[in-house]
Each structure stands twice: as C-alpha cells, then as structure tokens.
Phi, psi and omega in degrees: 000130183288161178298322180298314179296318180297320179295318179297314178298319181297313180294322180295314178297320178296319179295320177298315180297315180294318179297317179296316179296319178294320178297316178297319179295317179296316179298319179295316179295320178296317179300312181295322180295317179293322177297319178297319178296317180296320178296323178294320178297316178300320180295320178295318179297321179298319178298319180294324181294318187263014181302321179245098184301333181288323181219084182300140179267091183291337180292339180291345182288331181054039178174184179302132181212143177223149169248123183246143175270187184297331180275358180088011179280140180285114180274319179212156180206162178192173176068025178093359177285144181287162179258003183247310185262118178293152179290338180243141175279179187301315181296320181290323178296323179297319179290321179294333179295338179270357180155188181293133182224131181238138181212154173280147178193191177215146179227149177283110179235124180065029176087004177216158180284135180232133178291134184219165167257129185246129178240131176236142178210154181297145176226066183089178183296121175074002180246149177229144168251127184238125179238153178226147176223139183295143178271350186307316179302320179296310182298323180295316180297316181295316180295318180295320178297319179297318179297317180295320177298319178296319180294324177282328185290324183299307177295328178296318177296321178298317178295320178298316179299318178296319178296318178296322178299316180292317182294315180293326176299317178293322181290325183269355181300318176298326178295316179295323178296316178296321179298317179295320179295319179293322180293330181278353182287148176227164178302328180275336179234082183294155182266145169238110186288141177288125180273121179298153178294155180094184181234038181275188184297323180294320178296316179295323177297317179297318179297317180297316179294322177297319177297319179296316179297321178295319178295320178296318179295320177297318178295321179295317179296319178296321179294319178296318177296320179297316179296320179296316179295318180296319177298320179294317180295324179286329184294321184297306179294328178293321178295317178297316181298317179296320179295318181294320178294321177294320178297320181292335182281350179290151181288161173065031176278138179281164179297322179295319179294318178296320179296319178295321178296317178297319179298313179296318180296321178295318179297316180291324177295318178298321177296320177297317179297316180299316180297316179297321179296318179294320176297322178293321177299315179299318180295320181291318180292324180290326190249357185231159178278158180277153176255086187277143172218164175283105192250135173280099187293319176301319178296321177297319179293323178298320178294322178294318178298318179297321181293327182265004184298318182295319178296316180297319180296321178295332179267000183060041180241139180264135175260124183237120180249129176233125182229142177283179183286132172048054177272098179243157182220147175270082192224169170274107187300320181297319180291319179294327175295323175297323176299312179299315180300316182292320179294320179293320177298317180296318181291315181294332179296329185256344187288126175290157178299142179087001178254183181235150169253122187255127177244128180229144176232130182202164173286141175220098181062239180261027181212190179243135178256123174245120183232139175231128185226136175244176180241037178271203183287348182078182179271144170300138183304322182284352178269337186305318179296342184246014188300327185261008177281151183290135178066021173268135179231151176272208181289170184302335180295336180247014185254198187303142178113355177280193183290141176267176179289171180304124179085003181247164178273161182298327184291351183274353183268178176071039180278345185083011180246347186301308181289330175297320176296319179302309181296318183295321178293319178298315180293324178296332177274000184085016182252194181224162176226132180227152178232140180206170173257131180293148181302326181263018176104150179097163180267142178233119177247135186230133177241130175248126183233146171297153182217162173231112183289129180287162180268002182295134183276121176221158176287169186272004180289142179290151175295148184289161174297137181246099179280158175292142179303140182286000000 
C-alpha cells in the first residue's frame, strides 16, 4: 500500500471518528435542549392549572393531568390520565412536595403505554398537580436529525477523501521526482536531486540527500583513485620481480648473477608484503572498531624505540624519548604502536648520520600530544598539504630506499602509505595528525589524541631521556 493511500485512509478514518463524535455530541445537545423546552412547557401548564386553587382548570394542561391529595389519591384527572393509579409513586410524590420535580415515566394512553415526561409541583397544602407530556416528538426530532447528519456525512467524507488524495498527490510529487532521479543515477552519471522551492521539510530533505550523494561520489572517486594508485604501486615491484625471475631463468647465469637476482627479488617481495600489510591496516581501521584500553603511552613508546634501536644504530642516529608524567591514553595500543613505527621509519629515513630523532609525549589541553621530529632536509613546502595522502611521497631523501622496520629490508620502505596510516589511526581515535617543518630544520609530525589520565600515583618528574643503545 502506497504512502498516499495510507494517508488518505488515515485522514478518512480520522474524519469518520471526528464526525461520529460530533454527531453524537450534537444529538445529545439537541436531546437535552428539547427536554428542557418540554419541561418549560409542562411548568407553564402546571401554573395555568393551579391559577385558581378553588377550581383548577385541568383542560389547560393539554395532556394527561392528575390532582393528588396527601395520601396520593387521585382527586381529579383529565387528558387520558387514570383515576386510580397516580402518575408519581410515593418517593416521587415526596420529592415533588418540596418543589417542582420532573421524571421520565410511562402512562397508559389509548390502550398502550407511552413514554412521557412527568412534572409534579405542590398545589396547596398536601396537594400535588401532576402533568405528563409525550416524548415522541423529542425522539422523532433526534432520530431524524441523526439520519440527516448521516446522509450528509457520507458524501462529505467522500469529498474529504478525494481532497486529501489530490493534496497528498501534490505534496508527494516532489518526493516521487527525487526518487526517480535517484533511481536513474549511475556511478558514472551521479544524480543531483531537484530541490523543491521554499524551505520546508522536503527542500531540506533534498539538500541533505544531495550532500549525501556528493559525499558518496567523492568517496567513490577517492576509492577509485586509491585502487588505481595501489595497482600502480603493486605493478612496479611485480614487474621488477618478473624481470629478475626471467633474467635468472636464462642459461649460463653465474652464481654471482643469480645471487644478485635473488637479492633483488627478495627486496621487491618484501616491499610487496609491506605494501599489502599497510593496505590491510588501512582497510581494518576504516571498517572495524578500535579495541581501546587504558594504555601507558611512554612504556609503549619505549618499546618502539627499543625495536628501532638497531636501525638507528646502523644509521648512526640517536633516538631520544621524552615523556611527561603519567601520560596515559584510552587508545588501541596496537594501532598507536603502528603510528609510532611509521613515524620513526619516516624520521630515520630522512635523518642524517650523527643527528637525533626526538620523540616526545606530553599532555596538551584535554588530550595527549605525540611528536616525532628529525633533523633532516624536512618536507618540501608544496608537499606539506598532501603529506598524509595515500601514495604521496616527498623528495628522494624521504622516499624509497631509507631504513625499513625491524627485521625488514631497506627496499620495503617508502610505500607512500605510512603517513596515511598515521592520520587514519589518529582520526579513528578522534584525534588529528599534522606535519610541518621545524624552524631550525627537519620535519616535525604531531599527533593529538584524546586521553584519560590514570589514577596511579606517580611523581611529577618527567621520565628520563631514553637514548638508543650504543
């Protein structure tokens, strides 16, 4: 069932309910009004009957009338009222003796019982005048009015349903147009939904959907660009690997040539593995939730420094870690370790021999600041806005061929994904990643993360500098 049909049915049922309730209320008000009018007529007739106490004019009642004494005996009667059975019983006579009293009842008129309104009022000491008037006129008017309301209400409800059908059709026409435009969209031909005039809910919905479609198209273009870049990055080591294997397969290769071919193939294979691992990290961070724990970040940084100590020693570079007091974070420890590894790899790749790579951890406002700084050539100024984009590389001093991670070959570094992984992990934690050149030279990368300070009691002294083992 369409939304339009449901709306028409809903409005029709609501109109029926309101109409029925209104009809019942009107009939009830009419009924009460007519009864009040009939009671007023009876009261006037009663006054006319007792105008002359000596000789009551019973003909003025224009209906059944009785005069009762104190014992309830019918003294006089007229208009079809009986002379034996009083119109009011003892309890009702007692109430009528205190003033005008009206009650529903029935009297035998013309050989059958007829519903009437009965009014009793005092007529001197111990006497009552009792009058009755038929209710049929009231009931007939109320019944006729109800029938007329029903006869008028049915076509009125039909007209209302038709009007609601037309109005909802006009109101939902922009929605149907937007649906058709969205259905006709393809990845190559994205849709731009027509925004209805005005600033109502439909216009805001169209604007929101256009923003969503634009974001989806941007994500699709970024994904397509990423796949193209990844394919290009994979093609180069695969082409080198295929060439080296083909070269090794030629006859009369010397042992030295074969050893060199194996070395090159191992380096390219390691680079492929490194690239695949980074792509897998990006996919996991994009599609899965973090496993956060209360992590001692300085201890985590110390483990990273120890792991990279051999690489730093081979490059004659010193690793210096400085951490503030009790810097803990509500983070995914494995992901933050990947951030540290990627930042250290990037810094060691550019750091000249005899310099230091400085790692610092400290509180920064409501978060934790993790900074890694080297004393190399720094980033080219035009590269800084793109430093964290996937497959972006700076100059050759910071590109492929620098130090690899612990246990890896040099050829596995420089994929152009390390800083992209850093930024994505920082953003997944609700933080930020920035890259800049230090005023006195070298690259400075800074990560800001939300943190939760632990309750462990420690002094406020900073952790000591941790140099790389000599």
